[in-house]
mmCIF file of C-alpha atoms and ligand atoms in Angstrom:
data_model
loop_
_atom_site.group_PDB
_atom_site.id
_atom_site.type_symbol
_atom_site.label_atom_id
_atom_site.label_comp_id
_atom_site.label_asym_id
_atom_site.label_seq_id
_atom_site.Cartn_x
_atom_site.Cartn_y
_atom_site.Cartn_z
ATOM 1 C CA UNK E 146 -22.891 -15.295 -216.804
ATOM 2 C CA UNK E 147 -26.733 -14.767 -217.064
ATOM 3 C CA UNK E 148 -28.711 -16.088 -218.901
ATOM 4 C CA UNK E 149 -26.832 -18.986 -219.135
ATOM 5 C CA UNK E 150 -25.553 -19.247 -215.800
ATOM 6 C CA UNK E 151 -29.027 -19.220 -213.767
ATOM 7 C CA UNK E 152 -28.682 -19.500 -210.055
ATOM 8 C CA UNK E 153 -32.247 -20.859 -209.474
ATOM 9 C CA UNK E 154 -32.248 -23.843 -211.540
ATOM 10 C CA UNK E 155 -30.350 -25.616 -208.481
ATOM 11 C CA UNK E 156 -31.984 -23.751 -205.827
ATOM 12 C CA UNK E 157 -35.347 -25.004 -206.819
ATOM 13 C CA UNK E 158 -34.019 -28.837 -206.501
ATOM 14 C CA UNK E 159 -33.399 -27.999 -202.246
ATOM 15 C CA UNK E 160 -30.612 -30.120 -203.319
ATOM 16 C CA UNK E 161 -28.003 -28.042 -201.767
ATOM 17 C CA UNK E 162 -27.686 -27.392 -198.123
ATOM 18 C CA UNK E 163 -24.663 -26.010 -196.463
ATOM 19 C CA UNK E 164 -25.176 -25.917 -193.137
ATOM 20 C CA UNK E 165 -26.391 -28.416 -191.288
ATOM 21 C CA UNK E 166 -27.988 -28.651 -187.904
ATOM 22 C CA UNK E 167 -27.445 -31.926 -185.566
ATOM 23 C CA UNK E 168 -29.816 -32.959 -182.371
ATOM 24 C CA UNK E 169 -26.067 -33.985 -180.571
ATOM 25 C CA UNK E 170 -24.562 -30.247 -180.977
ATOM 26 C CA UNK E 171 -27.550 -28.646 -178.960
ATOM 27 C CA UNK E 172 -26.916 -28.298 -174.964
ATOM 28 C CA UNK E 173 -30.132 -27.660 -173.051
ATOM 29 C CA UNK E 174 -30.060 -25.429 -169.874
ATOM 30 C CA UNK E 175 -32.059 -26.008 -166.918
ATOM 31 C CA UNK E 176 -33.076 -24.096 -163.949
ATOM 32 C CA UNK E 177 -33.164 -26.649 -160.586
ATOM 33 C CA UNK E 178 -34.833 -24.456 -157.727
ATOM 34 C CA UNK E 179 -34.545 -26.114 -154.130
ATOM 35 C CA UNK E 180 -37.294 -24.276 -153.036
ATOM 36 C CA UNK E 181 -39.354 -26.710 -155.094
ATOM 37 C CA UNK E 182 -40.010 -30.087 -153.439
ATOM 38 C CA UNK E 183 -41.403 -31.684 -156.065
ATOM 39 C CA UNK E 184 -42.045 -31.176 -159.483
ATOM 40 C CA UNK E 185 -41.654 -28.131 -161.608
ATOM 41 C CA UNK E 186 -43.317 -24.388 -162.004
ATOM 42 C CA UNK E 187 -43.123 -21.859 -165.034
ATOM 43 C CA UNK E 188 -41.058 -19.232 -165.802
ATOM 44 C CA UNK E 189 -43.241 -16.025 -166.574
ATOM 45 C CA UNK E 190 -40.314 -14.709 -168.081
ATOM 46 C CA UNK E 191 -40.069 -17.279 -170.536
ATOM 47 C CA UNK E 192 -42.932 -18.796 -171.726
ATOM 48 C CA UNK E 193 -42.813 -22.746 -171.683
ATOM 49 C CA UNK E 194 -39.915 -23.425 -170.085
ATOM 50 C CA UNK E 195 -39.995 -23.984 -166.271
ATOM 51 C CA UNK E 196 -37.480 -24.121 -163.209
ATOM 52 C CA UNK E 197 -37.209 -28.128 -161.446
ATOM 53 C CA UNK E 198 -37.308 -29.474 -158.551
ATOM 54 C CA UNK E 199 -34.163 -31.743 -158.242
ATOM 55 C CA UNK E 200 -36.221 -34.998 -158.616
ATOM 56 C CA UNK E 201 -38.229 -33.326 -161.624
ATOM 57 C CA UNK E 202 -34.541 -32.460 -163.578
ATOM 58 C CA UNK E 203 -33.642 -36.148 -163.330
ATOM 59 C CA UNK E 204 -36.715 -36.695 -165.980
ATOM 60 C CA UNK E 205 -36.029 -33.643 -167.827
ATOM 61 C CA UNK E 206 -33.011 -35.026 -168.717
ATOM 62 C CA UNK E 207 -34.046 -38.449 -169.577
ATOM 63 C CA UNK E 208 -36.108 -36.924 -171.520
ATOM 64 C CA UNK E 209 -33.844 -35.053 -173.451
ATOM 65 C CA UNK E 210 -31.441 -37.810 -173.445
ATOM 66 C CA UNK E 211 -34.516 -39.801 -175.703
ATOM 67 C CA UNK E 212 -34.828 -36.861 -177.985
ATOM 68 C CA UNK E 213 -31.067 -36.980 -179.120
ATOM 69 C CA UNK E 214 -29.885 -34.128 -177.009
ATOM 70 C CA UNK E 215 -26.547 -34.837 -175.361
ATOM 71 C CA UNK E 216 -25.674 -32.744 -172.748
ATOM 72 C CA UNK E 217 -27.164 -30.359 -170.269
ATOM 73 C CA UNK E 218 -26.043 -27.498 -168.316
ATOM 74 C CA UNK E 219 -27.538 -26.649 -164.863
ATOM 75 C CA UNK E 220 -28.027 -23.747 -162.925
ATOM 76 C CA UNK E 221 -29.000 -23.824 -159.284
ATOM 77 C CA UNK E 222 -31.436 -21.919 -157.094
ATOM 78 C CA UNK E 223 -30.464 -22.260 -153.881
ATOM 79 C CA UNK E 224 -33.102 -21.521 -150.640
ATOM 80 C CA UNK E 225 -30.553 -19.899 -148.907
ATOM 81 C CA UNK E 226 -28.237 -16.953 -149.968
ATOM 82 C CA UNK E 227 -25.669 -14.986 -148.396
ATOM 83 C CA UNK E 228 -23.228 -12.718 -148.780
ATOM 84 C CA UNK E 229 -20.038 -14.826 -150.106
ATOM 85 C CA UNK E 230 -22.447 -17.090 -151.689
ATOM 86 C CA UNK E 231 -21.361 -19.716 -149.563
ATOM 87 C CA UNK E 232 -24.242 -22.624 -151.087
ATOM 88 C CA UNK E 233 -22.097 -22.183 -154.238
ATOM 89 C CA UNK E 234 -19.782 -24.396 -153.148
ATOM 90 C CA UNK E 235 -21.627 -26.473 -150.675
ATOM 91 C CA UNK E 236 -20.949 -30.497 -151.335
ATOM 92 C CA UNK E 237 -25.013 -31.098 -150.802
ATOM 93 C CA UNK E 238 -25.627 -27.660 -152.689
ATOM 94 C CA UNK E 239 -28.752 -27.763 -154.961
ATOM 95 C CA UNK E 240 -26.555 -28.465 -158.213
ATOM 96 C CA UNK E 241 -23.978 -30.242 -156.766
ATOM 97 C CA UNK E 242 -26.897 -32.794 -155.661
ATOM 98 C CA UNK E 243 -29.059 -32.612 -158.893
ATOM 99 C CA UNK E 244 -25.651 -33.435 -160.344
ATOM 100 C CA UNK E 245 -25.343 -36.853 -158.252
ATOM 101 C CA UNK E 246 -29.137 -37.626 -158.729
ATOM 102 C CA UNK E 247 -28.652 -37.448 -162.498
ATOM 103 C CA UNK E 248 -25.667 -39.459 -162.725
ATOM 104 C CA UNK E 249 -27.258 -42.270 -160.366
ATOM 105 C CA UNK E 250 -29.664 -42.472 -162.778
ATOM 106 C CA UNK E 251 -28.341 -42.237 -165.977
ATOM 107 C CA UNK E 252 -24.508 -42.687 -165.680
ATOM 108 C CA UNK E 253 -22.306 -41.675 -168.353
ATOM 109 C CA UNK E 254 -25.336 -41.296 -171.057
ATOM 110 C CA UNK E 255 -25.220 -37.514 -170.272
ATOM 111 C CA UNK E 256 -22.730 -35.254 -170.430
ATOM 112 C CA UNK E 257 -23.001 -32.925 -167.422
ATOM 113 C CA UNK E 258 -22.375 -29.323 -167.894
ATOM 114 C CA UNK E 259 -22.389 -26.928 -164.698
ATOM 115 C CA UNK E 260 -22.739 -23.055 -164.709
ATOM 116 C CA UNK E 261 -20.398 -21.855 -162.320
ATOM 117 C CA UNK E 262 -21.015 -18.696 -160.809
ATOM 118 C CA UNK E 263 -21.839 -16.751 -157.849
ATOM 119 C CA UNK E 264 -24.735 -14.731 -158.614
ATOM 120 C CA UNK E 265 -27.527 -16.695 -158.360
ATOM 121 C CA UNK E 266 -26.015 -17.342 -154.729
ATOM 122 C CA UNK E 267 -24.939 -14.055 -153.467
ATOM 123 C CA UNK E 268 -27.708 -11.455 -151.659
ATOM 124 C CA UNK E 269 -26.579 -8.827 -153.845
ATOM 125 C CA UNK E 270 -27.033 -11.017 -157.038
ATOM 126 C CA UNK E 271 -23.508 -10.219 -158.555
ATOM 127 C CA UNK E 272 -20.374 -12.467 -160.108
ATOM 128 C CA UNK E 273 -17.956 -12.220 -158.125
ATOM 129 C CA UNK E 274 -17.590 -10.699 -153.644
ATOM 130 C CA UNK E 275 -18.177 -7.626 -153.132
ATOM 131 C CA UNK E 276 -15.844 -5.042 -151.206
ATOM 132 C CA UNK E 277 -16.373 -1.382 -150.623
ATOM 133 C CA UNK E 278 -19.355 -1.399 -153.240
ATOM 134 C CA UNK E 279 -16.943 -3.078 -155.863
ATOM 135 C CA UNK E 280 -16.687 -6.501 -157.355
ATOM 136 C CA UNK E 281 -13.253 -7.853 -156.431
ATOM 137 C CA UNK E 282 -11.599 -10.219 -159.027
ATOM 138 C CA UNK E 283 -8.405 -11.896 -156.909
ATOM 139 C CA UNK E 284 -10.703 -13.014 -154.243
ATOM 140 C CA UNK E 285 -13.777 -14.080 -156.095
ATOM 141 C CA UNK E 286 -10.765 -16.720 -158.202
ATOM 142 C CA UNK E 287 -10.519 -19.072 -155.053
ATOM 143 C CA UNK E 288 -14.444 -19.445 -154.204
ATOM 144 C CA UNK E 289 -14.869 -19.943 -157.758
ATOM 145 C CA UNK E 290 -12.062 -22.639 -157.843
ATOM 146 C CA UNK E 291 -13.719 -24.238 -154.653
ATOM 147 C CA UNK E 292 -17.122 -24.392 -156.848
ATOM 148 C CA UNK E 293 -15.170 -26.082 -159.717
ATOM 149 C CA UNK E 294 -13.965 -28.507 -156.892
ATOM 150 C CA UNK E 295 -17.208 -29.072 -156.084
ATOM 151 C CA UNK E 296 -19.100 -29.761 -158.801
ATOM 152 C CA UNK E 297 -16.414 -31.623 -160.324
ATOM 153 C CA UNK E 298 -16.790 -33.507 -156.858
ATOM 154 C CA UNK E 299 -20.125 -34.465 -157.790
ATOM 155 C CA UNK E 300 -19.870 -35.563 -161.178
ATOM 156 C CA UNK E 301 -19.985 -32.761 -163.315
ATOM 157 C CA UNK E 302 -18.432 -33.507 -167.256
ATOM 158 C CA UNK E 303 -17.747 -29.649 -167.613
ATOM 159 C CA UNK E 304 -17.918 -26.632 -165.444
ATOM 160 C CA UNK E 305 -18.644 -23.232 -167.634
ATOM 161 C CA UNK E 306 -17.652 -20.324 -165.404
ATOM 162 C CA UNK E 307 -19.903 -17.369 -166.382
ATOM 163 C CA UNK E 308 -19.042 -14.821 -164.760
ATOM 164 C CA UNK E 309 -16.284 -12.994 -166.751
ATOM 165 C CA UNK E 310 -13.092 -12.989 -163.712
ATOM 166 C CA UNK E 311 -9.994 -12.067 -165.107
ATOM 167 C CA UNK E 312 -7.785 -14.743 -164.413
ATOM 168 C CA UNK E 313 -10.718 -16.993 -163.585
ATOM 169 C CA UNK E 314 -10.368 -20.110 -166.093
ATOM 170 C CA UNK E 315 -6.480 -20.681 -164.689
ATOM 171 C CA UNK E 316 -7.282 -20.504 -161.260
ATOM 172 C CA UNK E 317 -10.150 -23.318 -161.719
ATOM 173 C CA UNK E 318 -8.061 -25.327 -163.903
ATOM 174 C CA UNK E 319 -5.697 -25.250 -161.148
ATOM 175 C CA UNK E 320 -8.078 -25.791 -158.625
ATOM 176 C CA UNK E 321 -9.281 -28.689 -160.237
ATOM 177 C CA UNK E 322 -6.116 -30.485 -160.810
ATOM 178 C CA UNK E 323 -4.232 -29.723 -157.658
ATOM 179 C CA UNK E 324 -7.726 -32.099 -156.549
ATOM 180 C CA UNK E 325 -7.016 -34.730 -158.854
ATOM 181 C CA UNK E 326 -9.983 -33.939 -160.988
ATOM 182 C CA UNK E 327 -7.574 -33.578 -164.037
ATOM 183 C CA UNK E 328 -10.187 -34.970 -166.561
ATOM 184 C CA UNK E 329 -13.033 -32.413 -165.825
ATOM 185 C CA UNK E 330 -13.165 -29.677 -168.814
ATOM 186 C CA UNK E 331 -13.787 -26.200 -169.100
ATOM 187 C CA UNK E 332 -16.479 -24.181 -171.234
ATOM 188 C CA UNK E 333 -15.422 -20.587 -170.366
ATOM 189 C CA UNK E 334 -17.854 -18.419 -171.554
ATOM 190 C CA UNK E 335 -14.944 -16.030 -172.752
ATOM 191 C CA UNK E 336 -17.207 -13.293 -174.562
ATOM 192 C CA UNK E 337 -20.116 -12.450 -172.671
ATOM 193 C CA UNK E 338 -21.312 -9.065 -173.304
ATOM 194 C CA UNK E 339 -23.505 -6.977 -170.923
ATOM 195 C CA UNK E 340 -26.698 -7.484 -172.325
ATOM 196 C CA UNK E 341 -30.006 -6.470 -172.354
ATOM 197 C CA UNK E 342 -31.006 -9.911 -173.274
ATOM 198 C CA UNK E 343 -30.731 -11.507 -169.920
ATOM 199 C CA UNK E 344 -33.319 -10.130 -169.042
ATOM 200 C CA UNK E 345 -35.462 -13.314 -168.714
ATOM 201 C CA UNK E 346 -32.929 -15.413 -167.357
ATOM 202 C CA UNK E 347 -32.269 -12.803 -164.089
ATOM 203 C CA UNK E 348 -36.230 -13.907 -163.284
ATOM 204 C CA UNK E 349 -35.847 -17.516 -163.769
ATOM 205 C CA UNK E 350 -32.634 -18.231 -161.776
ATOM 206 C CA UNK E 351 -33.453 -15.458 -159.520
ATOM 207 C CA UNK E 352 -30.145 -13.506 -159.971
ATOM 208 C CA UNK E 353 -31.072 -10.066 -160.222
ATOM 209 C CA UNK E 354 -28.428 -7.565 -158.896
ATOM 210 C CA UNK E 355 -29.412 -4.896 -156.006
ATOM 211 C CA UNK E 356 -27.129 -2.250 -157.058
ATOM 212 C CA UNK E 357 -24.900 -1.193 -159.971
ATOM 213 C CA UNK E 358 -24.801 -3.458 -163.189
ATOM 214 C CA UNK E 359 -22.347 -6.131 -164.999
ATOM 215 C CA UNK E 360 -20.437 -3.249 -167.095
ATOM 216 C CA UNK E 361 -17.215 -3.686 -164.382
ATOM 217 C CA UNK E 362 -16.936 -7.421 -165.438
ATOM 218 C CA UNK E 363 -19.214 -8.106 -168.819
ATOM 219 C CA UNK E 364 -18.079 -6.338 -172.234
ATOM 220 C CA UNK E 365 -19.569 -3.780 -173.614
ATOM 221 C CA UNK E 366 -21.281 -4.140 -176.704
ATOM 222 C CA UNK E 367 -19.415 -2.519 -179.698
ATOM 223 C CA UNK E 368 -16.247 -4.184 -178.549
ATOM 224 C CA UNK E 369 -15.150 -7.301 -181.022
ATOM 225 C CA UNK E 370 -11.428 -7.248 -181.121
ATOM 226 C CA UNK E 371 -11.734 -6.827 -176.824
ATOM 227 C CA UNK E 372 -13.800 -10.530 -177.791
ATOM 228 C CA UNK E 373 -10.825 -12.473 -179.406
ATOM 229 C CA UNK E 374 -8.387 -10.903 -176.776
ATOM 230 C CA UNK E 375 -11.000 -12.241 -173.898
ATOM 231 C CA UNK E 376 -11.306 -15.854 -175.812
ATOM 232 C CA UNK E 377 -6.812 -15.837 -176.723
ATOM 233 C CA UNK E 378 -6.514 -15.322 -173.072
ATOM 234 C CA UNK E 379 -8.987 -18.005 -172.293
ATOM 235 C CA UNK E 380 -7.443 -20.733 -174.579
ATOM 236 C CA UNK E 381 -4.251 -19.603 -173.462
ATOM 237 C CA UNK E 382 -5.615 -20.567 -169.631
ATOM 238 C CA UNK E 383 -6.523 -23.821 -170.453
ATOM 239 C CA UNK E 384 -10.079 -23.445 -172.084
ATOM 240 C CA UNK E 385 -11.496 -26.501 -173.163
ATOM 241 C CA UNK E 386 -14.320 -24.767 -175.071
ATOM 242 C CA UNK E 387 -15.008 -21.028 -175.303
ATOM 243 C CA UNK E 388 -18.322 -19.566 -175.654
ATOM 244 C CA UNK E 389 -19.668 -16.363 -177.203
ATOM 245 C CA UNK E 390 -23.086 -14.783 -175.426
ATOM 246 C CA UNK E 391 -25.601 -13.953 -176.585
ATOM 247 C CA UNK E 392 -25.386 -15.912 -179.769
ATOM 248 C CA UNK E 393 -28.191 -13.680 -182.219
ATOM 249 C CA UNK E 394 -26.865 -10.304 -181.726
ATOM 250 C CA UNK E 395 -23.069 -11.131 -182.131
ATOM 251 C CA UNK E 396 -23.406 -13.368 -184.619
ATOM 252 C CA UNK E 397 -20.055 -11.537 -186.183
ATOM 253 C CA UNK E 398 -18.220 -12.393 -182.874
ATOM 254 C CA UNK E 399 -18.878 -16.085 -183.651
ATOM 255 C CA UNK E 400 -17.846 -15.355 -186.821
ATOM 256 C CA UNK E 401 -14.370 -13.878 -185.902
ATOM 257 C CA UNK E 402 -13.394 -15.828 -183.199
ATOM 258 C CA UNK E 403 -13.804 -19.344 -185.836
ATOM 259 C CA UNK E 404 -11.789 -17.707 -188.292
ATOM 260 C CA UNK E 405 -9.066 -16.603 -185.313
ATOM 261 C CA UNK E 406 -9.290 -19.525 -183.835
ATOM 262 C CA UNK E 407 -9.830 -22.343 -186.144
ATOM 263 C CA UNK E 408 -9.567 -25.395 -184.042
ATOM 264 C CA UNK E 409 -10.706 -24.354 -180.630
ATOM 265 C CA UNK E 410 -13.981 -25.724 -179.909
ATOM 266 C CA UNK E 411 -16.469 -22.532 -179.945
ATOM 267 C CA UNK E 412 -19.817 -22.774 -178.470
ATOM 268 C CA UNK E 413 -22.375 -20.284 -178.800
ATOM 269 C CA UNK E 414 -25.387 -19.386 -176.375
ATOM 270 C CA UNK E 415 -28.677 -18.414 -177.757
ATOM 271 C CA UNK E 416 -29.897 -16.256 -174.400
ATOM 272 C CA UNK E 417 -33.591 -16.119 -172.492
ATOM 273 C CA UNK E 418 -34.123 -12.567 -174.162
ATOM 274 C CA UNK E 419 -33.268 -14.544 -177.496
ATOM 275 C CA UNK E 420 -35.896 -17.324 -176.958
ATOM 276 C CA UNK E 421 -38.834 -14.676 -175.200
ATOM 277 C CA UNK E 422 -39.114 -12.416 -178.201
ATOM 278 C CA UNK E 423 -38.865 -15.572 -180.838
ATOM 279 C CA UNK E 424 -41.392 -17.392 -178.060
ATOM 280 C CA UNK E 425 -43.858 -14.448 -177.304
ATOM 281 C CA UNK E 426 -43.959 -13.168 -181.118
ATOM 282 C CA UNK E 427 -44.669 -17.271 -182.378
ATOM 283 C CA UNK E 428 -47.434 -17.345 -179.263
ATOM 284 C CA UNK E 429 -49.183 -14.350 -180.824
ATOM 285 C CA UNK E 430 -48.931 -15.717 -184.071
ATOM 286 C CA UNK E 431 -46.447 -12.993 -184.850
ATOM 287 C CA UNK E 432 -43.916 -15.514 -186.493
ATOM 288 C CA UNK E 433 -44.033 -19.372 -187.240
ATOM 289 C CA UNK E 434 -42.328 -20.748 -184.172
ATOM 290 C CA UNK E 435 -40.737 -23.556 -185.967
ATOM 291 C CA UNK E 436 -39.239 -21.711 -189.040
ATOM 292 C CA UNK E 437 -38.188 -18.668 -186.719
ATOM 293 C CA UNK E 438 -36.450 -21.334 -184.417
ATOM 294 C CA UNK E 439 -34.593 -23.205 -187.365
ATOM 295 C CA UNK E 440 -33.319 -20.211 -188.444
ATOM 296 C CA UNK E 441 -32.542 -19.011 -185.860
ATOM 297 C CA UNK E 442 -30.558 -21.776 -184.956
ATOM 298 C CA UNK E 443 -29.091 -22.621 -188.210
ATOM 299 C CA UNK E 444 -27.347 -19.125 -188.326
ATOM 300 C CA UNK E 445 -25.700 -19.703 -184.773
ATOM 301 C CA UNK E 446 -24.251 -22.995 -186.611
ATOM 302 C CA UNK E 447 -23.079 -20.998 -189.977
ATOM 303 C CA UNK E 448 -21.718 -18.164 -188.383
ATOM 304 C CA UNK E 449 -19.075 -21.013 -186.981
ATOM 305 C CA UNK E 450 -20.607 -22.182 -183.134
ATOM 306 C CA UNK E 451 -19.974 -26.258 -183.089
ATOM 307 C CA UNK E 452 -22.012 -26.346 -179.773
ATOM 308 C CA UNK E 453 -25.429 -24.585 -179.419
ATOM 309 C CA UNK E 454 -26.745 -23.563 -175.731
ATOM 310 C CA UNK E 455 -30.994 -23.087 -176.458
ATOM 311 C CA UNK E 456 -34.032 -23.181 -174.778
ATOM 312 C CA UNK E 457 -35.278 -24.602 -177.846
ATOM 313 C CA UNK E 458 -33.124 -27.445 -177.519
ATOM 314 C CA UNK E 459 -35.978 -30.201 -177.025
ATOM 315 C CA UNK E 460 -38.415 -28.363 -179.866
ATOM 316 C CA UNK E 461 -35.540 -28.285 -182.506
ATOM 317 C CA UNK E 462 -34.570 -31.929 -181.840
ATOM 318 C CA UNK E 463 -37.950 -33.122 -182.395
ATOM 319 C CA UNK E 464 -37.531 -31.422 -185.654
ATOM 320 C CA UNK E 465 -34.434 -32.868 -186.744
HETATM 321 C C1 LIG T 797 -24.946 -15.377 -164.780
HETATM 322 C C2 LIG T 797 -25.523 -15.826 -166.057
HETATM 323 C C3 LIG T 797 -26.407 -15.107 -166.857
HETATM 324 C C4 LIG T 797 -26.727 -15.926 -167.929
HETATM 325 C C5 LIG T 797 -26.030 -17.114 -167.775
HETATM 326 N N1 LIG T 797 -25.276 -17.032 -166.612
HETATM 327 C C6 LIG T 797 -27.024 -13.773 -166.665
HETATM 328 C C7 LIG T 797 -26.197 -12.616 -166.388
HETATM 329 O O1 LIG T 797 -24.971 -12.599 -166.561
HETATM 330 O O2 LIG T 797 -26.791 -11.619 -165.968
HETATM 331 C C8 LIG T 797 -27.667 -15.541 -169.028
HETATM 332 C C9 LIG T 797 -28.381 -16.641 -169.688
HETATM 333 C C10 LIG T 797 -29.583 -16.225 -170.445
HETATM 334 O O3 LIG T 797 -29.966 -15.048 -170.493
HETATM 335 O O4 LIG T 797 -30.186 -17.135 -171.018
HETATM 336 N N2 LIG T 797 -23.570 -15.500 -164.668
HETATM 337 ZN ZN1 LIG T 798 -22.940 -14.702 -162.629
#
């Protein structure tokens, strides 16, 4: 006991550190637009980060790939939408070629993650088909198995379906295996809560919805033990890796599901609304941008993620 137990006589040696962060556990997302022929353009939404053209993603992720980050995960903007969402699945869609220009030029140096997911492809911007007004779930489970196909097809690592599908990770792992593609892995992001926080990301993949909201498919927010019942369900479907989203606000969800689930891989994703308010309060000199982001990130790591998704992902490696 005090006095002659003194807790700061360690803490000022900084010998101590518990948690530690790694450049090879961060996962960068990027935004590949095939409206853009060359190049890249920013995201207003989220200040310094832009969407690619599918030439332009080929050097993001060499350039990543130099800074120690491992592995990617794409979204795609595709020119054309429709209905069903039909360029989801599309052999020369816009991810399914970024994903073949990547691996030409780096081969197995990456590790290719896809988001898989029908909204940024569908006119009325949601997750799954729509019928009478409603999000269906049985038919949505064989387009998005025909995606998996797909990108798997291509050359994708891992497909994450995002779109919260009861049912959805079986039906791709089955999808992908009747095709022989029984070494492609799934990140299922098994929590995702209906957030606010996507706000952001809904401008810079263009997949706002026209009507409704998410609340039929994405949990609501003061749910946990609906979380570890969405992630047992998910393992018990064949999950590779789960995910919990957004990663700052539900830090206790990460938290649960390690201690429930002690040896499933558990990846976390740090959202666009995440990264604009640390981003816009650091640009106004609000908060220091680097400390903010560290601990930011380190907290994702102690509250139990082993994989981090973050816009930050380039900034913090430099760091480490
Ligand atoms: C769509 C999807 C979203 C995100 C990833 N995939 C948005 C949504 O569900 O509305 C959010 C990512 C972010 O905000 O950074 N399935
Ligand atoms: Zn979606």
């Amino acid at each position: 006991m005090f006095p002659e137990l003194r807790m700061r006589r360690l803490r000022s040696l900084k010998l101590i550190k518990e948690t530690r962060l790694s450049k090879d556990e961060l996962i960068l997302p990027l935004f590949i637009d095939e409206h853009i022929a060359k190049g890249k353009k920013p995201i207003a939404s989220m200040p310094g980060q832009y969407r690619f053209s599918i030439e332009e993603s080929v050097n993001e992720v060499a350039e990543a790939r130099s800074l120690g980050i491992k592995s990617v995960l794409l979204f795609g903007i595709p020119a054309k939408k429709d209905e069903g969402g039909s360029e989801s699945f599309n052999k020369n869609g816009v991810v399914q070629r970024a994903v073949r220009r990547i691996r030409e030029e780096l081969g197995d140096d990456v590790v290719i993650i896809t988001d898989l997911c029908l909204c940024e492809y569908t006119t009325h911007g949601h997750c799954g088909l729509i019928e009478n007004g409603k999000v269906v779930n049985d038919p949505t489970l064989e387009i998005l198995g025909k995606i998996a196909v797909s990108q798997a097809e291509a050359g994708a690592d891992i497909v994450a379906p995002s779109g919260m599908m009861d049912g959805m990770v079986m039906a791709i792992r089955k999808a992908l295996d009747e095709e022989g593609f029984i070494d492609t892995a799934i990140m299922s992001y098994a929590a995702k809560y209906n957030s606010a926080l996507y706000g952001p990301f809904r401008e810079a993949a263009d997949s706002g919805y026209k009507f409704g909201d998410r609340s039929s498919y994405q949990m609501e927010c003061a749910n946990a033990h609906e979380a570890l019942r969405e992630v047992e369900l998910d393992i018990n479907e064949g999950a590779d890796i789960v995910m919990v989203k957004p990663a700052l606000f539900y830090l206790d969800i990460i938290s649960r599901v390690r201690a429930r689930f002690e040896n499933v891989p558990l990846a976390a994703y740090n959202v666009s609304g995440e990264y604009t308010m640390m981003e816009v309060a650091s640009e106004n000199g609000y908060l220091r941008k680097n400390e903010v982001m560290m601990e930011a990130l380190t907290a994702i790591k102690r509250a139990g993620a082993d994989l981090i998704i973050t816009y930050y992902a380039k900034e913090a490696a430099k760091l480490l």
